[in-house]
Every structure is written in structure tokens, then in C-alpha cells.
Coordinates of C-alpha atoms in Angstrom, one line a residue:
Chain Z
M20 CA 4.2 -7.4 -24.3
Q21 CA 6.5 -4.8 -25.8
L22 CA 7.7 -2.1 -23.4
R23 CA 8.0 0.4 -26.3
Y24 CA 4.4 -0.1 -27.0
V25 CA 3.4 0.3 -23.4
F26 CA 5.3 3.5 -23.0
S27 CA 4.2 5.0 -26.3
E28 CA 0.5 4.2 -25.4
A29 CA 1.0 5.8 -22.0
A30 CA 2.5 8.9 -23.5
I31 CA -0.4 9.2 -25.9
G32 CA -2.8 8.8 -23.1
L33 CA -1.1 11.4 -21.0
R34 CA -1.2 13.9 -23.9
R35 CA -4.8 13.1 -24.7
N36 CA -6.0 13.7 -21.2
L37 CA -3.6 16.6 -20.5
T38 CA -6.0 18.7 -18.4
M39 CA -7.0 15.6 -16.4
T40 CA -3.4 14.6 -15.9
I41 CA -2.5 18.1 -14.7
A42 CA -5.5 18.0 -12.3
L43 CA -4.3 14.6 -11.0
V44 CA -0.7 15.8 -10.6
V45 CA -1.8 19.0 -8.7
T46 CA -4.1 17.1 -6.4
M47 CA -1.5 14.5 -5.8
F48 CA 1.1 17.2 -5.1
V49 CA -1.0 19.1 -2.6
S50 CA -2.3 16.0 -0.8
L51 CA 1.0 14.3 -0.6
T52 CA 2.7 17.5 0.6
L53 CA 0.1 17.8 3.3
V54 CA 0.6 14.2 4.4
G55 CA 4.4 14.7 4.3
M56 CA 4.0 17.9 6.4
G57 CA 1.9 15.9 8.9
L58 CA 4.6 13.3 9.1
L59 CA 7.2 15.9 9.7
L60 CA 5.1 17.5 12.4
H61 CA 4.7 14.1 14.0
A62 CA 8.4 13.6 13.8
Q63 CA 8.9 17.0 15.4
A64 CA 6.5 16.2 18.2
D65 CA 8.5 13.0 18.8
K66 CA 11.7 14.9 18.8
A67 CA 10.3 17.3 21.4
E68 CA 9.1 14.4 23.5
Q69 CA 12.5 12.8 23.3
R70 CA 14.2 16.0 24.4
W71 CA 11.8 17.1 27.0
G72 CA 10.4 13.7 28.0
S73 CA 13.6 12.4 29.5
Q74 CA 14.1 15.7 31.3
L75 CA 10.6 16.3 32.4
Q76 CA 11.1 16.9 36.0
I77 CA 9.1 18.4 38.8
T78 CA 10.5 21.4 40.5
V79 CA 9.4 21.9 44.1
Y80 CA 9.9 25.6 44.9
L81 CA 10.2 26.3 48.6
C82 CA 9.0 29.4 50.3
N83 CA 11.2 32.5 50.5
A84 CA 10.6 35.6 52.5
N85 CA 8.5 37.2 49.7
A86 CA 6.3 34.2 49.0
R87 CA 2.6 34.9 49.3
A88 CA 1.2 31.3 49.1
A89 CA -0.9 30.1 52.1
T90 CA 1.7 27.4 52.8
C91 CA 4.3 30.1 53.2
A92 CA 2.7 31.9 56.1
G93 CA 5.9 31.3 58.1
G94 CA 8.1 33.2 55.6
E95 CA 11.3 31.5 54.6
V96 CA 11.1 27.8 54.6
T97 CA 12.4 26.1 57.8
D98 CA 14.6 23.1 58.2
P99 CA 11.8 20.9 59.7
Q100 CA 9.6 21.9 56.7
K101 CA 12.4 20.9 54.3
S102 CA 12.8 17.6 56.1
A103 CA 9.1 16.9 55.8
V104 CA 9.3 17.5 52.0
V105 CA 12.4 15.3 51.8
Q106 CA 10.6 12.6 53.7
V107 CA 7.8 12.6 51.2
L108 CA 10.2 12.5 48.2
K109 CA 12.2 9.7 49.7
T110 CA 9.2 7.5 50.3
H111 CA 7.1 8.2 47.3
P112 CA 7.1 5.2 44.9
E113 CA 7.0 7.3 41.8
V114 CA 10.2 9.3 42.6
K115 CA 13.3 8.1 41.0
N116 CA 15.7 10.7 42.5
F117 CA 15.8 14.3 43.5
S118 CA 18.3 17.0 44.0
Y119 CA 18.5 20.2 46.1
R120 CA 19.2 23.6 44.6
S121 CA 20.2 26.4 46.9
K122 CA 19.4 30.1 46.4
Q123 CA 22.9 30.8 45.2
Q124 CA 22.8 28.0 42.6
A125 CA 19.4 29.3 41.4
Y126 CA 20.9 32.8 41.1
D127 CA 23.9 31.5 39.2
A128 CA 21.7 29.7 36.8
L129 CA 19.6 32.8 36.2
Q130 CA 22.7 34.9 35.5
K131 CA 24.0 32.3 33.1
L132 CA 20.6 32.4 31.3
A133 CA 20.8 36.3 31.3
K134 CA 24.0 36.2 29.4
Q135 CA 22.4 34.2 26.6
Q136 CA 19.6 36.7 26.2
D137 CA 20.0 39.9 24.2
T138 CA 21.4 42.8 26.2
S139 CA 18.1 44.8 26.4
S140 CA 16.8 42.6 29.2
N141 CA 20.0 42.6 31.2
D142 CA 18.6 45.4 33.5
L143 CA 15.8 43.1 34.5
Y144 CA 18.2 40.3 35.6
S145 CA 20.5 42.7 37.4
T146 CA 17.8 43.8 39.8
V147 CA 17.3 40.3 41.1
T148 CA 19.3 39.4 44.2
V149 CA 20.3 36.0 45.6
N150 CA 17.7 36.4 48.3
D151 CA 14.9 36.8 45.8
M152 CA 15.5 33.3 44.6
N153 CA 13.8 30.1 45.9
Q154 CA 15.4 27.0 47.2
S155 CA 14.1 24.1 45.3
Y156 CA 14.1 20.4 44.8
T157 CA 14.3 19.0 41.3
V158 CA 12.5 15.7 41.2
T159 CA 13.1 13.1 38.5
L160 CA 10.2 10.6 38.1
K161 CA 10.3 7.0 37.3
D162 CA 7.7 7.6 34.6
P163 CA 7.6 11.3 33.5
R164 CA 3.9 11.0 32.6
K165 CA 2.8 10.1 36.1
Y166 CA 3.6 13.4 37.6
Q167 CA 0.3 14.1 39.3
G168 CA 0.6 11.8 42.3
V169 CA 3.9 13.4 43.4
E170 CA 2.6 16.8 42.7
Q171 CA -0.5 16.2 44.9
A172 CA 1.6 14.7 47.7
I173 CA 3.8 17.7 47.9
A174 CA 1.8 20.7 46.9
G175 CA 0.0 21.2 50.1
L176 CA 3.0 20.9 52.5
D177 CA 4.0 23.8 54.6
G178 CA 7.1 25.6 53.2
V179 CA 6.3 24.6 49.7
E180 CA 5.4 27.7 47.6
N181 CA 4.5 25.8 44.5
V182 CA 5.2 22.7 42.5
Q183 CA 5.9 23.2 38.8
D184 CA 6.1 20.6 36.3
L185 CA 7.1 21.1 32.7
H186 CA 4.0 19.2 31.4
N187 CA 1.8 22.2 32.3
L188 CA 4.2 24.5 30.6
L189 CA 4.5 22.4 27.5
S190 CA 1.0 21.1 27.0
P191 CA -0.1 24.1 24.9
I192 CA 2.7 23.4 22.5
Y193 CA 1.8 19.8 22.4
K194 CA -1.8 20.6 21.9
F195 CA -0.9 23.0 19.1
L196 CA 1.4 20.4 17.4
S197 CA -1.2 17.7 17.6
A198 CA -4.0 20.0 16.3
M199 CA -1.8 21.0 13.4
L200 CA -1.1 17.3 12.8
V201 CA -4.8 16.3 12.9
G202 CA -5.7 19.3 10.7
A203 CA -3.1 18.5 8.1
L204 CA -4.1 14.8 8.1
V205 CA -7.8 15.5 7.8
F206 CA -7.2 18.0 5.0
A207 CA -4.8 15.5 3.3
G208 CA -7.4 12.8 3.7
V209 CA -10.0 14.8 1.9
L210 CA -7.6 15.6 -0.9
L211 CA -6.5 11.9 -1.1
V212 CA -10.1 11.0 -1.7
A213 CA -10.2 13.6 -4.5
A214 CA -7.0 12.2 -6.0
V215 CA -8.4 8.7 -6.0
L216 CA -11.5 9.8 -7.7
E217 CA -9.4 11.7 -10.3
V218 CA -7.5 8.5 -11.0
G219 CA -10.8 6.8 -11.6
N220 CA -11.9 9.7 -13.9
T221 CA -8.7 9.7 -15.8
I222 CA -9.1 6.0 -16.4
R223 CA -12.7 6.3 -17.5
L224 CA -11.7 9.0 -20.0
T225 CA -8.8 7.0 -21.3
A226 CA -10.8 3.8 -21.5
H227 CA -13.4 5.8 -23.5
A228 CA -10.9 7.3 -25.8
R229 CA -9.2 4.0 -26.4
R230 CA -12.3 1.8 -26.5
R231 CA -11.6 0.8 -30.1
E232 CA -8.0 -0.2 -29.4
I233 CA -9.1 -2.1 -26.3
G234 CA -11.8 -3.9 -28.2
I235 CA -9.3 -5.0 -30.8
M236 CA -6.8 -6.0 -28.1
R237 CA -9.4 -8.2 -26.5
L238 CA -10.3 -9.7 -29.8
V239 CA -6.8 -10.6 -30.8
G240 CA -6.2 -12.2 -27.4
A241 CA -4.2 -9.6 -25.5
G242 CA -3.9 -10.5 -21.9
S243 CA -5.4 -8.4 -19.1
L244 CA -2.0 -7.1 -18.1
S245 CA -1.2 -5.9 -21.6
I246 CA -4.4 -4.0 -21.7
Q247 CA -4.0 -2.6 -18.2
L248 CA -0.3 -1.7 -18.4
P249 CA -0.6 1.5 -20.5
F250 CA -3.3 2.7 -18.1
L251 CA -1.2 1.8 -15.1
M252 CA 1.8 3.6 -16.7
E253 CA -0.3 6.7 -17.4
T254 CA -1.5 7.1 -13.8
L255 CA 1.9 6.1 -12.4
V256 CA 3.6 8.8 -14.4
A257 CA 1.2 11.4 -13.1
A258 CA 1.7 10.0 -9.6
M259 CA 5.4 10.1 -9.9
I260 CA 5.4 13.8 -11.0
G261 CA 3.1 14.5 -8.0
I262 CA 5.4 12.6 -5.7
V263 CA 8.6 14.4 -7.0
L264 CA 7.0 17.8 -6.7
S265 CA 5.8 17.1 -3.2
A266 CA 9.2 15.7 -2.2
G267 CA 10.7 18.9 -3.5
A268 CA 8.3 21.0 -1.5
L269 CA 9.0 19.1 1.7
A270 CA 12.8 19.2 1.0
F271 CA 12.6 23.0 0.5
F272 CA 10.6 23.4 3.7
V273 CA 13.2 21.4 5.7
W274 CA 16.1 23.0 4.1
Y275 CA 14.9 26.6 4.1
V276 CA 12.7 26.8 7.2
V277 CA 14.0 24.1 9.6
Y278 CA 17.7 24.2 8.7
G279 CA 17.7 27.9 7.6
K280 CA 15.6 29.5 10.4
L281 CA 14.6 27.2 13.2
R282 CA 17.7 25.1 13.8
T283 CA 19.7 28.2 14.7
S284 CA 18.0 28.2 18.1
N285 CA 18.8 25.2 20.2
I286 CA 15.9 25.1 22.6
V287 CA 14.5 21.9 21.1
Y288 CA 15.7 19.2 18.8
W289 CA 14.5 19.9 15.3
I290 CA 13.7 17.4 12.6
D291 CA 16.6 16.6 10.3
Y292 CA 17.2 15.3 6.8
W293 CA 16.6 11.7 8.0
D294 CA 13.1 12.6 9.0
L295 CA 12.6 14.3 5.6
L296 CA 13.8 11.1 3.9
R297 CA 11.4 9.0 5.9
A298 CA 8.5 11.3 5.1
I299 CA 9.4 11.3 1.4
A300 CA 9.6 7.5 1.4
A301 CA 6.2 7.3 3.0
I302 CA 4.5 9.7 0.6
A303 CA 6.1 7.9 -2.4
V304 CA 4.7 4.6 -1.2
L305 CA 1.3 6.2 -0.5
G306 CA 1.2 8.0 -3.8
I307 CA 2.0 4.8 -5.7
V308 CA -0.5 2.6 -3.8
M309 CA -3.2 5.2 -4.2
T310 CA -2.9 5.3 -7.9
V311 CA -2.2 1.6 -8.6
I312 CA -5.1 0.2 -6.6
P313 CA -7.8 2.4 -8.1
T314 CA -6.3 1.9 -11.5
L315 CA -6.4 -1.8 -11.2
L316 CA -9.9 -1.7 -9.8
M317 CA -11.2 0.6 -12.5
T318 CA -9.4 -1.2 -15.4
R319 CA -10.9 -4.5 -14.2
K320 CA -14.3 -2.9 -14.3
Y321 CA -13.9 -1.3 -17.7
L322 CA -11.6 -3.7 -19.5
K323 CA -12.8 -7.1 -18.5
V324 CA -11.4 -9.5 -21.1
Chain U
M13 CA -13.3 -27.5 -34.6
I14 CA -16.4 -25.9 -33.3
K15 CA -19.2 -27.7 -31.6
F16 CA -22.4 -26.4 -30.1
E17 CA -24.2 -28.9 -27.9
N18 CA -27.8 -28.0 -27.1
V19 CA -26.8 -24.4 -26.6
T20 CA -29.4 -22.0 -25.3
S21 CA -28.4 -18.4 -24.6
T22 CA -30.7 -15.9 -23.0
Y23 CA -30.0 -12.3 -22.4
D24 CA -31.2 -10.9 -19.1
A25 CA -33.7 -8.4 -20.5
A26 CA -34.9 -10.4 -23.4
Q27 CA -38.1 -12.5 -23.4
H28 CA -37.0 -14.9 -26.0
P29 CA -33.7 -16.7 -25.9
A30 CA -31.1 -15.4 -28.5
L31 CA -30.3 -19.0 -29.2
E32 CA -32.4 -22.0 -28.3
G33 CA -31.3 -25.7 -28.3
V34 CA -28.6 -25.2 -31.0
N35 CA -26.7 -28.3 -32.1
V36 CA -24.0 -27.6 -34.7
E37 CA -20.7 -29.0 -35.5
V38 CA -18.2 -27.4 -37.8
E39 CA -15.2 -29.4 -39.0
K40 CA -11.7 -28.1 -39.5
D41 CA -11.2 -26.5 -43.0
E42 CA -14.9 -25.9 -43.4
F43 CA -16.4 -22.7 -44.7
V44 CA -19.8 -22.0 -43.1
F45 CA -22.3 -19.3 -43.9
L46 CA -24.5 -18.2 -41.0
V47 CA -27.7 -16.7 -42.4
G48 CA -31.0 -15.4 -41.0
A49 CA -32.9 -12.2 -40.4
S50 CA -31.5 -9.6 -38.0
G51 CA -32.0 -10.8 -34.4
S52 CA -32.1 -14.4 -35.4
G53 CA -29.1 -15.1 -33.2
K54 CA -26.1 -15.0 -35.7
S55 CA -24.1 -12.5 -33.6
T56 CA -24.8 -14.5 -30.4
F57 CA -23.5 -17.6 -32.2
L58 CA -20.3 -15.8 -33.1
R59 CA -19.9 -14.2 -29.6
L60 CA -20.2 -17.6 -28.0
I61 CA -17.3 -18.9 -30.1
L62 CA -15.2 -16.0 -29.0
R63 CA -16.4 -16.4 -25.4
E64 CA -17.6 -12.9 -25.4
T65 CA -20.6 -14.4 -23.8
R66 CA -21.5 -17.7 -22.2
P67 CA -24.4 -20.0 -22.9
T68 CA -27.2 -20.1 -20.4
S69 CA -27.2 -23.9 -20.9
G70 CA -25.5 -26.4 -23.1
R71 CA -21.8 -26.6 -24.2
V72 CA -19.6 -24.8 -26.6
Y73 CA -16.4 -26.5 -27.8
V74 CA -13.7 -24.8 -29.7
A75 CA -10.6 -26.8 -30.8
G76 CA -11.7 -29.6 -28.4
K77 CA -12.0 -27.4 -25.4
E78 CA -15.2 -26.7 -23.6
I79 CA -14.8 -22.9 -23.6
N80 CA -17.7 -22.0 -21.3
R81 CA -15.7 -23.7 -18.5
L82 CA -12.4 -22.0 -19.6
A83 CA -10.8 -20.0 -16.8
G84 CA -10.9 -16.2 -17.4
W85 CA -7.1 -16.0 -17.8
K86 CA -7.1 -18.6 -20.6
V87 CA -9.6 -16.7 -22.7
P88 CA -6.9 -14.5 -24.4
G89 CA -5.2 -17.8 -25.4
L90 CA -8.4 -19.0 -27.0
R91 CA -8.8 -15.7 -28.9
R92 CA -5.3 -15.9 -30.3
Q93 CA -6.5 -18.9 -32.2
I94 CA -9.5 -17.0 -33.7
G95 CA -9.3 -14.1 -36.1
T96 CA -12.3 -11.8 -36.3
V97 CA -13.5 -9.5 -39.0
F98 CA -16.4 -7.0 -38.8
Q99 CA -18.7 -5.1 -41.1
D100 CA -17.3 -1.8 -39.9
F101 CA -13.6 -2.9 -40.3
R102 CA -12.6 -1.5 -36.8
L103 CA -9.2 -0.2 -37.9
L104 CA -7.2 2.3 -35.8
H105 CA -7.3 5.5 -37.7
N106 CA -4.1 6.9 -36.2
K107 CA -2.0 4.0 -37.3
T108 CA -0.9 3.1 -40.8
V109 CA -1.9 -0.1 -42.6
A110 CA 1.2 -2.0 -41.5
E111 CA 0.9 -0.7 -38.0
N112 CA -2.7 -1.8 -37.8
V113 CA -1.7 -5.3 -38.7
A114 CA 1.4 -5.3 -36.5
F115 CA -0.8 -4.1 -33.6
A116 CA -2.4 -7.5 -33.3
L117 CA 1.0 -9.1 -32.8
Q118 CA 2.5 -6.4 -30.6
V119 CA -0.3 -6.6 -28.0
I120 CA 0.2 -10.4 -27.7
G121 CA 3.9 -9.9 -27.2
K122 CA 5.3 -11.3 -30.5
P123 CA 9.0 -10.4 -31.0
R124 CA 9.7 -7.5 -33.3
A125 CA 11.7 -9.6 -35.8
H126 CA 8.8 -11.9 -36.2
I127 CA 6.4 -9.0 -36.7
K128 CA 8.7 -7.4 -39.3
R129 CA 8.7 -10.6 -41.3
V130 CA 5.1 -11.6 -41.1
V131 CA 3.3 -8.3 -41.6
P132 CA 4.6 -7.7 -45.1
D133 CA 3.8 -11.3 -46.1
T134 CA 0.3 -11.0 -44.9
L135 CA -0.3 -7.6 -46.5
E136 CA 1.0 -9.1 -49.8
M137 CA -1.4 -12.1 -49.4
V138 CA -4.4 -9.8 -49.0
G139 CA -3.3 -7.7 -52.0
L140 CA -2.1 -4.6 -50.2
Q141 CA 1.5 -4.6 -51.1
G142 CA 2.8 -1.0 -51.6
K143 CA 0.1 0.4 -49.3
E144 CA 1.8 -0.4 -46.0
N145 CA 2.3 3.2 -45.1
R146 CA -1.1 4.5 -46.0
M147 CA -3.6 5.6 -43.4
P148 CA -6.9 3.7 -43.3
D149 CA -8.8 6.9 -44.3
E150 CA -6.9 7.0 -47.5
L151 CA -8.1 3.6 -48.6
S152 CA -11.4 2.4 -50.2
G153 CA -13.8 0.3 -48.2
G154 CA -12.7 -2.9 -49.8
E155 CA -9.1 -2.1 -49.0
Q156 CA -9.9 -1.3 -45.4
Q157 CA -11.6 -4.6 -45.1
R158 CA -8.5 -6.3 -46.5
V159 CA -6.5 -4.6 -43.8
A160 CA -8.9 -5.9 -41.2
I161 CA -8.6 -9.4 -42.7
A162 CA -4.8 -9.1 -42.7
R163 CA -5.0 -8.2 -39.0
A164 CA -7.3 -11.1 -38.3
F165 CA -5.1 -13.6 -40.2
V166 CA -1.6 -12.3 -39.4
N167 CA -1.3 -14.7 -36.4
R168 CA -2.5 -17.6 -38.5
P169 CA -5.6 -18.5 -36.5
M170 CA -7.3 -21.8 -36.7
I171 CA -10.7 -20.1 -37.1
L172 CA -11.7 -16.9 -38.8
I173 CA -15.0 -15.4 -37.8
A174 CA -16.5 -12.8 -40.1
D175 CA -19.5 -10.8 -39.1
E176 CA -21.1 -9.4 -42.2
P177 CA -17.7 -8.6 -43.8
T178 CA -19.3 -7.4 -47.0
G179 CA -22.1 -5.5 -45.4
N180 CA -20.6 -2.1 -46.3
L181 CA -19.1 -3.0 -49.7
D182 CA -20.4 -2.8 -53.2
P183 CA -21.0 -6.2 -55.0
N184 CA -17.7 -6.1 -57.0
T185 CA -15.6 -5.3 -54.0
S186 CA -17.5 -8.0 -52.0
V187 CA -16.5 -10.6 -54.6
G188 CA -12.9 -9.7 -54.0
I189 CA -13.2 -10.0 -50.3
M190 CA -15.0 -13.4 -50.6
K191 CA -12.2 -14.7 -52.9
L192 CA -9.7 -13.6 -50.2
L193 CA -11.7 -15.4 -47.4
D194 CA -11.9 -18.5 -49.7
R195 CA -8.1 -18.4 -50.1
I196 CA -7.7 -18.2 -46.3
N197 CA -10.0 -21.1 -45.9
R198 CA -7.9 -23.1 -48.3
T199 CA -4.9 -22.6 -46.1
G200 CA -6.7 -24.7 -43.5
T201 CA -8.4 -22.0 -41.6
T202 CA -12.0 -22.7 -40.6
V203 CA -14.2 -19.8 -41.7
V204 CA -17.6 -18.9 -40.1
M205 CA -19.2 -16.0 -41.8
A206 CA -22.5 -14.4 -40.8
T207 CA -24.1 -12.6 -43.7
H208 CA -27.2 -11.1 -45.4
D209 CA -25.6 -11.2 -48.8
V210 CA -27.8 -13.4 -50.9
D211 CA -25.6 -13.2 -54.1
I212 CA -22.5 -14.2 -52.3
V213 CA -24.0 -17.2 -50.5
D214 CA -25.7 -18.4 -53.7
Q215 CA -22.4 -18.0 -55.7
M216 CA -20.1 -19.7 -53.2
R217 CA -22.2 -22.8 -52.6
K218 CA -20.7 -23.5 -49.2
R219 CA -22.4 -25.0 -46.1
V220 CA -25.3 -22.8 -44.9
I221 CA -26.7 -22.7 -41.4
E222 CA -29.9 -20.7 -41.2
L223 CA -31.1 -19.4 -37.9
D224 CA -34.6 -18.2 -37.1
E225 CA -35.5 -16.8 -33.7
G226 CA -32.6 -18.5 -32.2
R227 CA -33.2 -22.0 -33.7
V228 CA -31.3 -23.7 -36.5
V229 CA -34.0 -24.1 -39.2
R230 CA -31.6 -25.3 -41.9
D231 CA -28.2 -26.8 -42.1
Q232 CA -27.3 -27.6 -45.7
S233 CA -24.0 -28.3 -47.3
R234 CA -23.4 -26.5 -50.6
G235 CA -26.5 -24.5 -49.8
V236 CA -28.0 -21.2 -51.0
Y237 CA -29.3 -18.2 -49.1
G238 CA -33.0 -18.9 -49.4
R239 CA -34.6 -22.3 -49.0
S240 CA -34.1 -24.2 -52.3

């Protein structure tokens, strides 16, 4: 089989089916970009999990004088109440370790945080006094996902104002991320189906336009591969353009949005160029597989030797 | 070279078999006319040789191989040993004469040097020297059929199958084409030609196999078109 022949036939085919080729490229581009975005979102969710997951601690806020919770009827937490809490934390099987934070430490931490904020909210922070703060225990769990047992064991104790765990705080973000992920993947899935059907259509058109050539090729004893190769090249070229465009779009997104805008704030770990590369590799493989397999199936159907 | 052993071929939708109980043997170097009315089974006969279709029962041998048992991937190899010519020429209109002939070699992966050498020789043999760069539409019907014959013969097949090659040509042109096929036959290529052309069959006095409703009703060496 002459490569020159394969390439020139593929080029003729691409020109002949220009509108179909463009449709295929656009569908590929959009669907692969969506899949890539889904992968980046997934990577981002993983990054967030890594960052927060290891630090997901339960904070047990003890009563101060202002506390209104029923368990704080006695006002400021007493030493026996604190001992009772410590006793539970020491004996609970899910607790890895815990540390105590005094009112002063809590106040210092707040002031430190205030300095990082813009100046407009400084007034708010300056009205808070050491005595407004809560004493607290920060509890690290053996398994951050099994926070409920510890929470239940402590929440009702006297002198405990409330138990806060970051899961409750973060779950809306997680839910949002996974909803975006599911949405992107569902949408991408629908478009991938469209892309596969377009591959099929392109081949049908090409097979029709080239039926005379194909007939002659079969008669003179060309092998199946020689007959299929120009078709394969044709759809592969369209797929490659789609993949390159979508890789470009993802790269632009990571460069402009993630590196340019989001990474300047350091609250969470953001995805990096490695995640981008992985996403691009995945869509490249997906794009190629999704054109090669329908092409081979369709050409087998139409071009049986 | 070609042997049909009790071959019956039935198409799914048809009530009568296209071929029924056909026993025919064609030797190497033979020139055979296949005659009969439309629908008598001539085309099925040719398609069986090419393994475009398989017999419902019986055996077809080409060059000693039972081709209905040939694995699919070996079919292209079989067809490289068979040249085929049709009534409607089947040329590629976007390629020149030389490109049309070269196409048959390109798609089976022959080296370019080989193609460059063989194509002009073949075109000269069929009498088309000087017309290598013409497009098929610029040629007469007879010349187009010569291109088709050149394409069928360029790979020096053992068998040449011609399905009504003169069906679209005037009598004078037909004679030229027949002379060409005869020349090819003399190079050692077995020629099997289906035709309705009474004059040609009567003039050439070659072996004639007549089919009627799928059965061989006459097999005569040095025969004529109608029963003599």
C-alpha cells in the first residue's frame, strides 16, 4: 500500500465531504472539551479533598458566657465539664488526637486572619474581645469521613456549645462540584453519541462517493486494509483537528482562568498543568478510539471484500 | 484453471436457482464464450469465479484451489490473479488513462518503479501509446474499453474475465477489442467472456458454453452463437 496514495485519497475525501468534516470537527471539539472540563473538575475535586481531607477536623466549641445553647445553661464552661469532654475524646475509638485552644489563642488566630482581609472589615474584627472567643478542642479523626460518631458522642455534653465539622461546611461545594461534573459528563456523553453517528455518516457519504473506486479496488484484489485506510485517515484527521482544538481550549482555560485568576488566592489547591496534560491525553485517546472503532465497523459493513 | 463441480447457486429472493448443477472445466490458455439470454446465469458464473458470491452447493476451483472454502482474507490474493472487464468500462473519470491503469497496481502495493515500467508497456500493448495523459471522457468507447483491458491485464493475471466487453461498442470497434482479447489469450491468459454478440462468437470460433435458466445446455469447442 502506498502511503502517498492513502494520504491523497484521504485529502480528496476530506474536501469532498467538507461540510460533514466541519460538523464532525465541531462536534468532536465541543464534546471532547466538555469531557476534558469534566476531567479537570474531577481533578479539582480530588485536589480539594487532598487539601481538606487530611485536615478535616472536628472543632468542639465550649460554652462562653454569651453562649445561648441549652448545654450552656451554666454560662462559661467549668473544669469538670471540660474533663468530661476530654474523657470522651480520650476513650472514643475514632479519635486520633486532639488539642486544646484557649480563648487567647483563638483571639490571636482571628486577628491574624483579620490582617489578611481587606481593611474595610477591620472595624468588625476590632470590636471582638478575648472574652468573646470560645475555648475549643480541635479533634483529628482516624478516618475523616467517620465524623458522625464523635460528633454525636460530644454534642449533647454540658459545657459544649456546638460541634462543628468542616464536612457540613464543605458539602455544598462538593455537591456543586459533583453536579457540575455529572452535568458536563452527561452533556459530553450525548455529544459523543452525536460524534460517533457523524463518523458513521461521513463514512457512508465517502463510501457512496467512492463506490466506483472501491468496486475497482475490490476487483483488482486490494486488501481490506488498503480499502479502509483512506477512510480511517479521513476520520482520523477530523478527529485530530477536534482534539487539537479542544486541547487548546482546555489549555486556555487552565492558563487564563486557573493560573490567571483563581490561583492567586490560596484557599485551596488548584489544578495545575499536570492535570491539564492528563486531561488532554485522556481526550486524545478518547477522540481517536471514538473515530477508529465506528470507522472500522462502518467500513466493514460497507466495504466487505 | 477453472472448474465447476455440480455447482448450484440460488439467490435468496429468487424462485429458480441462478445456476443449477453446472459442471464445467476450463483449461489454461483456453478462450471461452459464455452465451445465453439475459438471466440465464452468465453473470453468476463470472461472479462465482471472482468469489463475489458463493455457490449454494457444489465446488468452484480456480487455479487448483477450492475458492468457496477460501478464507476471506485470501480473497484479494485470488482476485490479483484475475483481471476483469465490464460492458460499462468502469474507469475513474478523475484520473488520466495512465493513472487509471496504475491505480490497479497502487492499491495492491506494487512499488512505484515497477508501476512506472509496466504501465507504459501495457498501454502500448492495448494500442493507447501517446494517450497516457488523456482523461477517459476524451476517449472513444473503444479506447475506454482498451484502458479497462489494460487495467485488467497490467498485473498479468492468469485469468481474464470479460462481462459483455463489446456490449456498448459498434461492430468495427468490437472487432478491435476482440483482437486485443485474443492477443492477451495468446500470452497464456485464460479468457472467459460472457456475450450476446452473435457476430463475434461466430467469427472467432472458440469454445462456447451456452446457459439456459441456469443449466449448461451446450458446451462446444469451436462453436457458434446459436445452435449449429
